[in-house]
């Protein structure tokens, strides 16, 4: 049974993974659009950024202050992240927005990896002994599971890859020339 601290860590890890996946998807959408020279008009980009920032604010709401600070840091001087408006006298272009997304994507990917659960080092695995690695020899521990091996392995399946999380959330269609930027993708629940 997981301890309260383990449950909190798992919850934070999932939230960081969801935030990272969302940032990667938005960054990919904007980068693809810029690469194809389908740059939106300033008012379209401003509306899209407002929606993205609103989602990012929701994703870090309730997170520790250090996470919130890391989310807001790349916007400083260019955009008021918490006020969700351009900094006084500033207008962000697609390249600047992409630079912010790139920085956030890198930071949150690293945080998600760091928060991923790690197994404890084994001393005995179903009677196998690793001499000299983890101390003195321990007696073999018999398996306490009565479930078939397939059931046990199915309950220990790894989490879904980020691509599946983002695909499940859906992605906005940003590929319309001179059309509205559309809505940013929704983060996975």
mmCIF file with all atom_site columns, C-alpha atoms in Angstrom:
data_model
loop_
_atom_site.group_PDB
_atom_site.id
_atom_site.type_symbol
_atom_site.label_atom_id
_atom_site.label_alt_id
_atom_site.label_comp_id
_atom_site.label_asym_id
_atom_site.label_entity_id
_atom_site.label_seq_id
_atom_site.pdbx_PDB_ins_code
_atom_site.Cartn_x
_atom_site.Cartn_y
_atom_site.Cartn_z
_atom_site.occupancy
_atom_site.B_iso_or_equiv
_atom_site.pdbx_formal_charge
_atom_site.auth_seq_id
_atom_site.auth_comp_id
_atom_site.auth_asym_id
_atom_site.auth_atom_id
_atom_site.pdbx_PDB_model_num
ATOM 1   C CA . UNK A 1 1   ? 0.000  0.000   0.000   1.00 0.00 ? 1   UNK A CA 1
ATOM 2   C CA . UNK A 1 2   ? 1.331  3.432   -0.931  1.00 0.00 ? 2   UNK A CA 1
ATOM 3   C CA . UNK A 1 3   ? 2.107  5.936   1.785   1.00 0.00 ? 3   UNK A CA 1
ATOM 4   C CA . UNK A 1 4   ? 0.531  9.423   1.694   1.00 0.00 ? 4   UNK A CA 1
ATOM 5   C CA . UNK A 1 5   ? 3.888  10.844  0.567   1.00 0.00 ? 5   UNK A CA 1
ATOM 6   C CA . UNK A 1 6   ? 4.058  8.323   -2.284  1.00 0.00 ? 6   UNK A CA 1
ATOM 7   C CA . UNK A 1 7   ? 0.502  9.203   -3.337  1.00 0.00 ? 7   UNK A CA 1
ATOM 8   C CA . UNK A 1 8   ? 1.352  12.927  -3.396  1.00 0.00 ? 8   UNK A CA 1
ATOM 9   C CA . UNK A 1 9   ? 4.532  12.253  -5.374  1.00 0.00 ? 9   UNK A CA 1
ATOM 10  C CA . UNK A 1 10  ? 2.625  10.104  -7.885  1.00 0.00 ? 10  UNK A CA 1
ATOM 11  C CA . UNK A 1 11  ? -0.035 12.799  -8.252  1.00 0.00 ? 11  UNK A CA 1
ATOM 12  C CA . UNK A 1 12  ? 2.583  15.500  -8.812  1.00 0.00 ? 12  UNK A CA 1
ATOM 13  C CA . UNK A 1 13  ? 4.399  13.273  -11.298 1.00 0.00 ? 13  UNK A CA 1
ATOM 14  C CA . UNK A 1 14  ? 1.177  12.778  -13.269 1.00 0.00 ? 14  UNK A CA 1
ATOM 15  C CA . UNK A 1 15  ? 0.448  16.528  -13.221 1.00 0.00 ? 15  UNK A CA 1
ATOM 16  C CA . UNK A 1 16  ? 3.975  17.303  -14.450 1.00 0.00 ? 16  UNK A CA 1
ATOM 17  C CA . UNK A 1 17  ? 3.643  14.688  -17.177 1.00 0.00 ? 17  UNK A CA 1
ATOM 18  C CA . UNK A 1 18  ? 0.305  16.155  -18.311 1.00 0.00 ? 18  UNK A CA 1
ATOM 19  C CA . UNK A 1 19  ? 1.745  19.687  -18.318 1.00 0.00 ? 19  UNK A CA 1
ATOM 20  C CA . UNK A 1 20  ? 4.803  18.519  -20.248 1.00 0.00 ? 20  UNK A CA 1
ATOM 21  C CA . UNK A 1 21  ? 2.653  16.712  -22.827 1.00 0.00 ? 21  UNK A CA 1
ATOM 22  C CA . UNK A 1 22  ? 0.452  19.795  -23.268 1.00 0.00 ? 22  UNK A CA 1
ATOM 23  C CA . UNK A 1 23  ? 3.456  22.088  -23.729 1.00 0.00 ? 23  UNK A CA 1
ATOM 24  C CA . UNK A 1 24  ? 4.999  19.698  -26.261 1.00 0.00 ? 24  UNK A CA 1
ATOM 25  C CA . UNK A 1 25  ? 1.787  19.593  -28.283 1.00 0.00 ? 25  UNK A CA 1
ATOM 26  C CA . UNK A 1 26  ? 1.297  23.372  -28.331 1.00 0.00 ? 26  UNK A CA 1
ATOM 27  C CA . UNK A 1 27  ? 4.978  23.907  -29.178 1.00 0.00 ? 27  UNK A CA 1
ATOM 28  C CA . UNK A 1 28  ? 4.748  21.381  -32.004 1.00 0.00 ? 28  UNK A CA 1
ATOM 29  C CA . UNK A 1 29  ? 1.610  23.035  -33.407 1.00 0.00 ? 29  UNK A CA 1
ATOM 30  C CA . UNK A 1 30  ? 3.145  26.523  -33.332 1.00 0.00 ? 30  UNK A CA 1
ATOM 31  C CA . UNK A 1 31  ? 6.528  25.336  -34.691 1.00 0.00 ? 31  UNK A CA 1
ATOM 32  C CA . UNK A 1 32  ? 4.847  23.526  -37.580 1.00 0.00 ? 32  UNK A CA 1
ATOM 33  C CA . UNK A 1 33  ? 2.841  26.615  -38.429 1.00 0.00 ? 33  UNK A CA 1
ATOM 34  C CA . UNK A 1 34  ? 5.926  28.857  -38.330 1.00 0.00 ? 34  UNK A CA 1
ATOM 35  C CA . UNK A 1 35  ? 7.936  26.375  -40.430 1.00 0.00 ? 35  UNK A CA 1
ATOM 36  C CA . UNK A 1 36  ? 5.238  26.450  -43.124 1.00 0.00 ? 36  UNK A CA 1
ATOM 37  C CA . UNK A 1 37  ? 5.210  30.265  -42.935 1.00 0.00 ? 37  UNK A CA 1
ATOM 38  C CA . UNK A 1 38  ? 1.559  30.261  -41.906 1.00 0.00 ? 38  UNK A CA 1
ATOM 39  C CA . UNK A 1 39  ? 2.066  32.962  -39.335 1.00 0.00 ? 39  UNK A CA 1
ATOM 40  C CA . UNK A 1 40  ? -1.145 34.316  -37.808 1.00 0.00 ? 40  UNK A CA 1
ATOM 41  C CA . UNK A 1 41  ? -2.060 37.962  -37.663 1.00 0.00 ? 41  UNK A CA 1
ATOM 42  C CA . UNK A 1 42  ? -1.093 39.656  -34.364 1.00 0.00 ? 42  UNK A CA 1
ATOM 43  C CA . UNK A 1 43  ? -4.656 39.644  -33.027 1.00 0.00 ? 43  UNK A CA 1
ATOM 44  C CA . UNK A 1 44  ? -5.032 35.939  -33.866 1.00 0.00 ? 44  UNK A CA 1
ATOM 45  C CA . UNK A 1 45  ? -1.783 35.092  -32.099 1.00 0.00 ? 45  UNK A CA 1
ATOM 46  C CA . UNK A 1 46  ? -2.770 37.211  -29.093 1.00 0.00 ? 46  UNK A CA 1
ATOM 47  C CA . UNK A 1 47  ? -6.072 35.340  -28.755 1.00 0.00 ? 47  UNK A CA 1
ATOM 48  C CA . UNK A 1 48  ? -4.356 31.966  -29.095 1.00 0.00 ? 48  UNK A CA 1
ATOM 49  C CA . UNK A 1 49  ? -1.691 32.887  -26.522 1.00 0.00 ? 49  UNK A CA 1
ATOM 50  C CA . UNK A 1 50  ? -4.387 34.031  -24.115 1.00 0.00 ? 50  UNK A CA 1
ATOM 51  C CA . UNK A 1 51  ? -6.057 30.616  -24.371 1.00 0.00 ? 51  UNK A CA 1
ATOM 52  C CA . UNK A 1 52  ? -2.748 28.760  -23.960 1.00 0.00 ? 52  UNK A CA 1
ATOM 53  C CA . UNK A 1 53  ? -1.775 30.836  -20.912 1.00 0.00 ? 53  UNK A CA 1
ATOM 54  C CA . UNK A 1 54  ? -5.208 30.248  -19.397 1.00 0.00 ? 54  UNK A CA 1
ATOM 55  C CA . UNK A 1 55  ? -4.692 26.473  -19.765 1.00 0.00 ? 55  UNK A CA 1
ATOM 56  C CA . UNK A 1 56  ? -1.160 26.674  -18.343 1.00 0.00 ? 56  UNK A CA 1
ATOM 57  C CA . UNK A 1 57  ? -2.456 28.633  -15.348 1.00 0.00 ? 57  UNK A CA 1
ATOM 58  C CA . UNK A 1 58  ? -5.020 25.897  -14.721 1.00 0.00 ? 58  UNK A CA 1
ATOM 59  C CA . UNK A 1 59  ? -2.356 23.200  -15.013 1.00 0.00 ? 59  UNK A CA 1
ATOM 60  C CA . UNK A 1 60  ? -0.098 24.780  -12.371 1.00 0.00 ? 60  UNK A CA 1
ATOM 61  C CA . UNK A 1 61  ? -2.872 25.953  -10.065 1.00 0.00 ? 61  UNK A CA 1
ATOM 62  C CA . UNK A 1 62  ? -2.233 24.381  -6.681  1.00 0.00 ? 62  UNK A CA 1
ATOM 63  C CA . UNK A 1 63  ? 1.304  23.359  -7.641  1.00 0.00 ? 63  UNK A CA 1
ATOM 64  C CA . UNK A 1 64  ? 4.184  24.232  -5.319  1.00 0.00 ? 64  UNK A CA 1
ATOM 65  C CA . UNK A 1 65  ? 5.391  27.837  -5.725  1.00 0.00 ? 65  UNK A CA 1
ATOM 66  C CA . UNK A 1 66  ? 8.641  26.712  -7.359  1.00 0.00 ? 66  UNK A CA 1
ATOM 67  C CA . UNK A 1 67  ? 6.663  25.034  -10.183 1.00 0.00 ? 67  UNK A CA 1
ATOM 68  C CA . UNK A 1 68  ? 4.488  28.122  -10.643 1.00 0.00 ? 68  UNK A CA 1
ATOM 69  C CA . UNK A 1 69  ? 7.615  30.313  -10.726 1.00 0.00 ? 69  UNK A CA 1
ATOM 70  C CA . UNK A 1 70  ? 9.214  28.095  -13.364 1.00 0.00 ? 70  UNK A CA 1
ATOM 71  C CA . UNK A 1 71  ? 6.075  28.358  -15.489 1.00 0.00 ? 71  UNK A CA 1
ATOM 72  C CA . UNK A 1 72  ? 6.006  32.162  -15.263 1.00 0.00 ? 72  UNK A CA 1
ATOM 73  C CA . UNK A 1 73  ? 9.772  32.793  -15.616 1.00 0.00 ? 73  UNK A CA 1
ATOM 74  C CA . UNK A 1 74  ? 10.154 32.651  -19.436 1.00 0.00 ? 74  UNK A CA 1
ATOM 75  C CA . UNK A 1 75  ? 7.335  35.167  -19.895 1.00 0.00 ? 75  UNK A CA 1
ATOM 76  C CA . UNK A 1 76  ? 8.958  37.894  -17.737 1.00 0.00 ? 76  UNK A CA 1
ATOM 77  C CA . UNK A 1 77  ? 9.371  41.175  -19.600 1.00 0.00 ? 77  UNK A CA 1
ATOM 78  C CA . UNK A 1 78  ? 7.393  39.920  -22.602 1.00 0.00 ? 78  UNK A CA 1
ATOM 79  C CA . UNK A 1 79  ? 4.031  38.884  -21.231 1.00 0.00 ? 79  UNK A CA 1
ATOM 80  C CA . UNK A 1 80  ? 2.309  39.141  -17.852 1.00 0.00 ? 80  UNK A CA 1
ATOM 81  C CA . UNK A 1 81  ? 1.709  35.424  -17.296 1.00 0.00 ? 81  UNK A CA 1
ATOM 82  C CA . UNK A 1 82  ? -0.495 35.754  -14.212 1.00 0.00 ? 82  UNK A CA 1
ATOM 83  C CA . UNK A 1 83  ? -2.422 38.730  -15.636 1.00 0.00 ? 83  UNK A CA 1
ATOM 84  C CA . UNK A 1 84  ? -2.672 36.937  -19.020 1.00 0.00 ? 84  UNK A CA 1
ATOM 85  C CA . UNK A 1 85  ? -1.871 40.038  -21.056 1.00 0.00 ? 85  UNK A CA 1
ATOM 86  C CA . UNK A 1 86  ? 1.111  41.466  -22.941 1.00 0.00 ? 86  UNK A CA 1
ATOM 87  C CA . UNK A 1 87  ? 3.699  43.315  -20.889 1.00 0.00 ? 87  UNK A CA 1
ATOM 88  C CA . UNK A 1 88  ? 3.310  47.087  -21.217 1.00 0.00 ? 88  UNK A CA 1
ATOM 89  C CA . UNK A 1 89  ? 4.584  48.225  -24.602 1.00 0.00 ? 89  UNK A CA 1
ATOM 90  C CA . UNK A 1 90  ? 5.289  44.657  -25.807 1.00 0.00 ? 90  UNK A CA 1
ATOM 91  C CA . UNK A 1 91  ? 3.760  42.585  -28.563 1.00 0.00 ? 91  UNK A CA 1
ATOM 92  C CA . UNK A 1 92  ? 4.844  38.968  -28.874 1.00 0.00 ? 92  UNK A CA 1
ATOM 93  C CA . UNK A 1 93  ? 5.418  37.550  -32.316 1.00 0.00 ? 93  UNK A CA 1
ATOM 94  C CA . UNK A 1 94  ? 5.282  33.867  -33.294 1.00 0.00 ? 94  UNK A CA 1
ATOM 95  C CA . UNK A 1 95  ? 9.035  33.373  -32.893 1.00 0.00 ? 95  UNK A CA 1
ATOM 96  C CA . UNK A 1 96  ? 9.079  34.832  -29.372 1.00 0.00 ? 96  UNK A CA 1
ATOM 97  C CA . UNK A 1 97  ? 6.072  32.731  -28.390 1.00 0.00 ? 97  UNK A CA 1
ATOM 98  C CA . UNK A 1 98  ? 7.780  29.645  -29.815 1.00 0.00 ? 98  UNK A CA 1
ATOM 99  C CA . UNK A 1 99  ? 10.937 30.474  -27.829 1.00 0.00 ? 99  UNK A CA 1
ATOM 100 C CA . UNK A 1 100 ? 8.925  30.659  -24.596 1.00 0.00 ? 100 UNK A CA 1
ATOM 101 C CA . UNK A 1 101 ? 7.173  27.368  -25.390 1.00 0.00 ? 101 UNK A CA 1
ATOM 102 C CA . UNK A 1 102 ? 10.515 25.726  -26.204 1.00 0.00 ? 102 UNK A CA 1
ATOM 103 C CA . UNK A 1 103 ? 12.007 26.804  -22.874 1.00 0.00 ? 103 UNK A CA 1
ATOM 104 C CA . UNK A 1 104 ? 8.922  25.684  -20.919 1.00 0.00 ? 104 UNK A CA 1
ATOM 105 C CA . UNK A 1 105 ? 8.820  22.366  -22.769 1.00 0.00 ? 105 UNK A CA 1
ATOM 106 C CA . UNK A 1 106 ? 12.425 21.613  -21.822 1.00 0.00 ? 106 UNK A CA 1
ATOM 107 C CA . UNK A 1 107 ? 11.943 22.617  -18.178 1.00 0.00 ? 107 UNK A CA 1
ATOM 108 C CA . UNK A 1 108 ? 8.751  20.596  -17.706 1.00 0.00 ? 108 UNK A CA 1
ATOM 109 C CA . UNK A 1 109 ? 10.075 17.533  -19.528 1.00 0.00 ? 109 UNK A CA 1
ATOM 110 C CA . UNK A 1 110 ? 13.018 17.522  -17.116 1.00 0.00 ? 110 UNK A CA 1
ATOM 111 C CA . UNK A 1 111 ? 10.693 17.982  -14.139 1.00 0.00 ? 111 UNK A CA 1
ATOM 112 C CA . UNK A 1 112 ? 8.422  15.140  -15.320 1.00 0.00 ? 112 UNK A CA 1
ATOM 113 C CA . UNK A 1 113 ? 11.417 12.816  -15.685 1.00 0.00 ? 113 UNK A CA 1
ATOM 114 C CA . UNK A 1 114 ? 12.734 13.799  -12.254 1.00 0.00 ? 114 UNK A CA 1
ATOM 115 C CA . UNK A 1 115 ? 9.316  13.176  -10.669 1.00 0.00 ? 115 UNK A CA 1
ATOM 116 C CA . UNK A 1 116 ? 8.885  9.750   -12.259 1.00 0.00 ? 116 UNK A CA 1
ATOM 117 C CA . UNK A 1 117 ? 8.723  6.998   -9.652  1.00 0.00 ? 117 UNK A CA 1
ATOM 118 C CA . UNK A 1 118 ? 11.817 4.888   -9.277  1.00 0.00 ? 118 UNK A CA 1
ATOM 119 C CA . UNK A 1 119 ? 11.836 1.362   -7.896  1.00 0.00 ? 119 UNK A CA 1
ATOM 120 C CA . UNK A 1 120 ? 13.739 0.673   -4.709  1.00 0.00 ? 120 UNK A CA 1
ATOM 121 C CA . UNK A 1 121 ? 17.001 -1.208  -5.184  1.00 0.00 ? 121 UNK A CA 1
ATOM 122 C CA . UNK A 1 122 ? 16.316 -4.921  -4.785  1.00 0.00 ? 122 UNK A CA 1
ATOM 123 C CA . UNK A 1 123 ? 18.052 -7.097  -2.259  1.00 0.00 ? 123 UNK A CA 1
ATOM 124 C CA . UNK A 1 124 ? 16.167 -10.252 -3.091  1.00 0.00 ? 124 UNK A CA 1
ATOM 125 C CA . UNK A 1 125 ? 14.036 -10.883 -6.166  1.00 0.00 ? 125 UNK A CA 1
ATOM 126 C CA . UNK A 1 126 ? 12.047 -14.072 -5.824  1.00 0.00 ? 126 UNK A CA 1
ATOM 127 C CA . UNK A 1 127 ? 15.060 -15.841 -4.368  1.00 0.00 ? 127 UNK A CA 1
ATOM 128 C CA . UNK A 1 128 ? 17.692 -14.362 -6.696  1.00 0.00 ? 128 UNK A CA 1
ATOM 129 C CA . UNK A 1 129 ? 20.693 -12.961 -4.904  1.00 0.00 ? 129 UNK A CA 1
ATOM 130 C CA . UNK A 1 130 ? 23.024 -10.257 -6.172  1.00 0.00 ? 130 UNK A CA 1
ATOM 131 C CA . UNK A 1 131 ? 26.292 -10.900 -4.316  1.00 0.00 ? 131 UNK A CA 1
ATOM 132 C CA . UNK A 1 132 ? 28.166 -7.843  -3.138  1.00 0.00 ? 132 UNK A CA 1
ATOM 133 C CA . UNK A 1 133 ? 25.719 -5.316  -4.586  1.00 0.00 ? 133 UNK A CA 1
ATOM 134 C CA . UNK A 1 134 ? 23.305 -4.680  -1.762  1.00 0.00 ? 134 UNK A CA 1
ATOM 135 C CA . UNK A 1 135 ? 25.036 -6.011  1.328   1.00 0.00 ? 135 UNK A CA 1
ATOM 136 C CA . UNK A 1 136 ? 24.836 -9.396  2.950   1.00 0.00 ? 136 UNK A CA 1
ATOM 137 C CA . UNK A 1 137 ? 23.004 -12.366 1.548   1.00 0.00 ? 137 UNK A CA 1
ATOM 138 C CA . UNK A 1 138 ? 19.352 -12.444 2.483   1.00 0.00 ? 138 UNK A CA 1
ATOM 139 C CA . UNK A 1 139 ? 17.107 -15.460 2.608   1.00 0.00 ? 139 UNK A CA 1
ATOM 140 C CA . UNK A 1 140 ? 14.865 -15.934 -0.436  1.00 0.00 ? 140 UNK A CA 1
ATOM 141 C CA . UNK A 1 141 ? 11.403 -14.448 -0.056  1.00 0.00 ? 141 UNK A CA 1
ATOM 142 C CA . UNK A 1 142 ? 8.608  -16.583 -1.450  1.00 0.00 ? 142 UNK A CA 1
ATOM 143 C CA . UNK A 1 143 ? 6.036  -14.901 -3.650  1.00 0.00 ? 143 UNK A CA 1
ATOM 144 C CA . UNK A 1 144 ? 2.900  -13.890 -1.757  1.00 0.00 ? 144 UNK A CA 1
ATOM 145 C CA . UNK A 1 145 ? 0.812  -13.399 -4.880  1.00 0.00 ? 145 UNK A CA 1
ATOM 146 C CA . UNK A 1 146 ? -1.876 -15.946 -5.674  1.00 0.00 ? 146 UNK A CA 1
ATOM 147 C CA . UNK A 1 147 ? -2.753 -14.245 -8.962  1.00 0.00 ? 147 UNK A CA 1
ATOM 148 C CA . UNK A 1 148 ? -1.500 -15.657 -12.263 1.00 0.00 ? 148 UNK A CA 1
ATOM 149 C CA . UNK A 1 149 ? 1.643  -13.957 -13.565 1.00 0.00 ? 149 UNK A CA 1
ATOM 150 C CA . UNK A 1 150 ? -0.285 -12.285 -16.410 1.00 0.00 ? 150 UNK A CA 1
ATOM 151 C CA . UNK A 1 151 ? -2.597 -10.543 -13.928 1.00 0.00 ? 151 UNK A CA 1
ATOM 152 C CA . UNK A 1 152 ? 0.320  -9.366  -11.806 1.00 0.00 ? 152 UNK A CA 1
ATOM 153 C CA . UNK A 1 153 ? 2.183  -7.988  -14.826 1.00 0.00 ? 153 UNK A CA 1
ATOM 154 C CA . UNK A 1 154 ? -0.969 -6.278  -16.153 1.00 0.00 ? 154 UNK A CA 1
ATOM 155 C CA . UNK A 1 155 ? -1.430 -4.410  -12.889 1.00 0.00 ? 155 UNK A CA 1
ATOM 156 C CA . UNK A 1 156 ? 2.143  -3.143  -13.131 1.00 0.00 ? 156 UNK A CA 1
ATOM 157 C CA . UNK A 1 157 ? 1.841  -1.793  -16.673 1.00 0.00 ? 157 UNK A CA 1
ATOM 158 C CA . UNK A 1 158 ? 3.755  1.433   -17.381 1.00 0.00 ? 158 UNK A CA 1
ATOM 159 C CA . UNK A 1 159 ? 1.830  4.692   -17.859 1.00 0.00 ? 159 UNK A CA 1
ATOM 160 C CA . UNK A 1 160 ? 0.664  5.665   -21.334 1.00 0.00 ? 160 UNK A CA 1
ATOM 161 C CA . UNK A 1 161 ? 3.210  7.537   -23.472 1.00 0.00 ? 161 UNK A CA 1
ATOM 162 C CA . UNK A 1 162 ? 2.797  11.314  -23.776 1.00 0.00 ? 162 UNK A CA 1
ATOM 163 C CA . UNK A 1 163 ? 1.655  10.925  -27.382 1.00 0.00 ? 163 UNK A CA 1
ATOM 164 C CA . UNK A 1 164 ? -1.361 8.914   -26.242 1.00 0.00 ? 164 UNK A CA 1
ATOM 165 C CA . UNK A 1 165 ? -2.189 11.464  -23.535 1.00 0.00 ? 165 UNK A CA 1
ATOM 166 C CA . UNK A 1 166 ? -2.086 14.317  -26.035 1.00 0.00 ? 166 UNK A CA 1
ATOM 167 C CA . UNK A 1 167 ? -3.968 12.327  -28.696 1.00 0.00 ? 167 UNK A CA 1
ATOM 168 C CA . UNK A 1 168 ? -6.689 11.554  -26.165 1.00 0.00 ? 168 UNK A CA 1
ATOM 169 C CA . UNK A 1 169 ? -6.965 15.255  -25.358 1.00 0.00 ? 169 UNK A CA 1
ATOM 170 C CA . UNK A 1 170 ? -7.305 16.201  -29.025 1.00 0.00 ? 170 UNK A CA 1
ATOM 171 C CA . UNK A 1 171 ? -5.380 18.799  -30.952 1.00 0.00 ? 171 UNK A CA 1
ATOM 172 C CA . UNK A 1 172 ? -6.550 22.046  -32.464 1.00 0.00 ? 172 UNK A CA 1
ATOM 173 C CA . UNK A 1 173 ? -6.554 22.484  -36.212 1.00 0.00 ? 173 UNK A CA 1
ATOM 174 C CA . UNK A 1 174 ? -4.157 25.369  -36.721 1.00 0.00 ? 174 UNK A CA 1
ATOM 175 C CA . UNK A 1 175 ? -3.627 24.730  -40.405 1.00 0.00 ? 175 UNK A CA 1
ATOM 176 C CA . UNK A 1 176 ? -5.976 27.280  -41.910 1.00 0.00 ? 176 UNK A CA 1
ATOM 177 C CA . UNK A 1 177 ? -4.503 30.170  -43.846 1.00 0.00 ? 177 UNK A CA 1
ATOM 178 C CA . UNK A 1 178 ? -5.642 33.578  -42.609 1.00 0.00 ? 178 UNK A CA 1
ATOM 179 C CA . UNK A 1 179 ? -8.166 31.910  -40.352 1.00 0.00 ? 179 UNK A CA 1
ATOM 180 C CA . UNK A 1 180 ? -8.527 32.169  -36.632 1.00 0.00 ? 180 UNK A CA 1
ATOM 181 C CA . UNK A 1 181 ? -5.676 30.497  -34.719 1.00 0.00 ? 181 UNK A CA 1
ATOM 182 C CA . UNK A 1 182 ? -8.276 28.166  -33.271 1.00 0.00 ? 182 UNK A CA 1
ATOM 183 C CA . UNK A 1 183 ? -8.266 26.856  -29.766 1.00 0.00 ? 183 UNK A CA 1
ATOM 184 C CA . UNK A 1 184 ? -5.152 25.329  -28.268 1.00 0.00 ? 184 UNK A CA 1
ATOM 185 C CA . UNK A 1 185 ? -5.309 21.626  -27.487 1.00 0.00 ? 185 UNK A CA 1
ATOM 186 C CA . UNK A 1 186 ? -6.943 20.672  -24.226 1.00 0.00 ? 186 UNK A CA 1
ATOM 187 C CA . UNK A 1 187 ? -4.669 19.036  -21.671 1.00 0.00 ? 187 UNK A CA 1
ATOM 188 C CA . UNK A 1 188 ? -5.284 15.433  -20.715 1.00 0.00 ? 188 UNK A CA 1
ATOM 189 C CA . UNK A 1 189 ? -7.356 14.922  -17.591 1.00 0.00 ? 189 UNK A CA 1
#
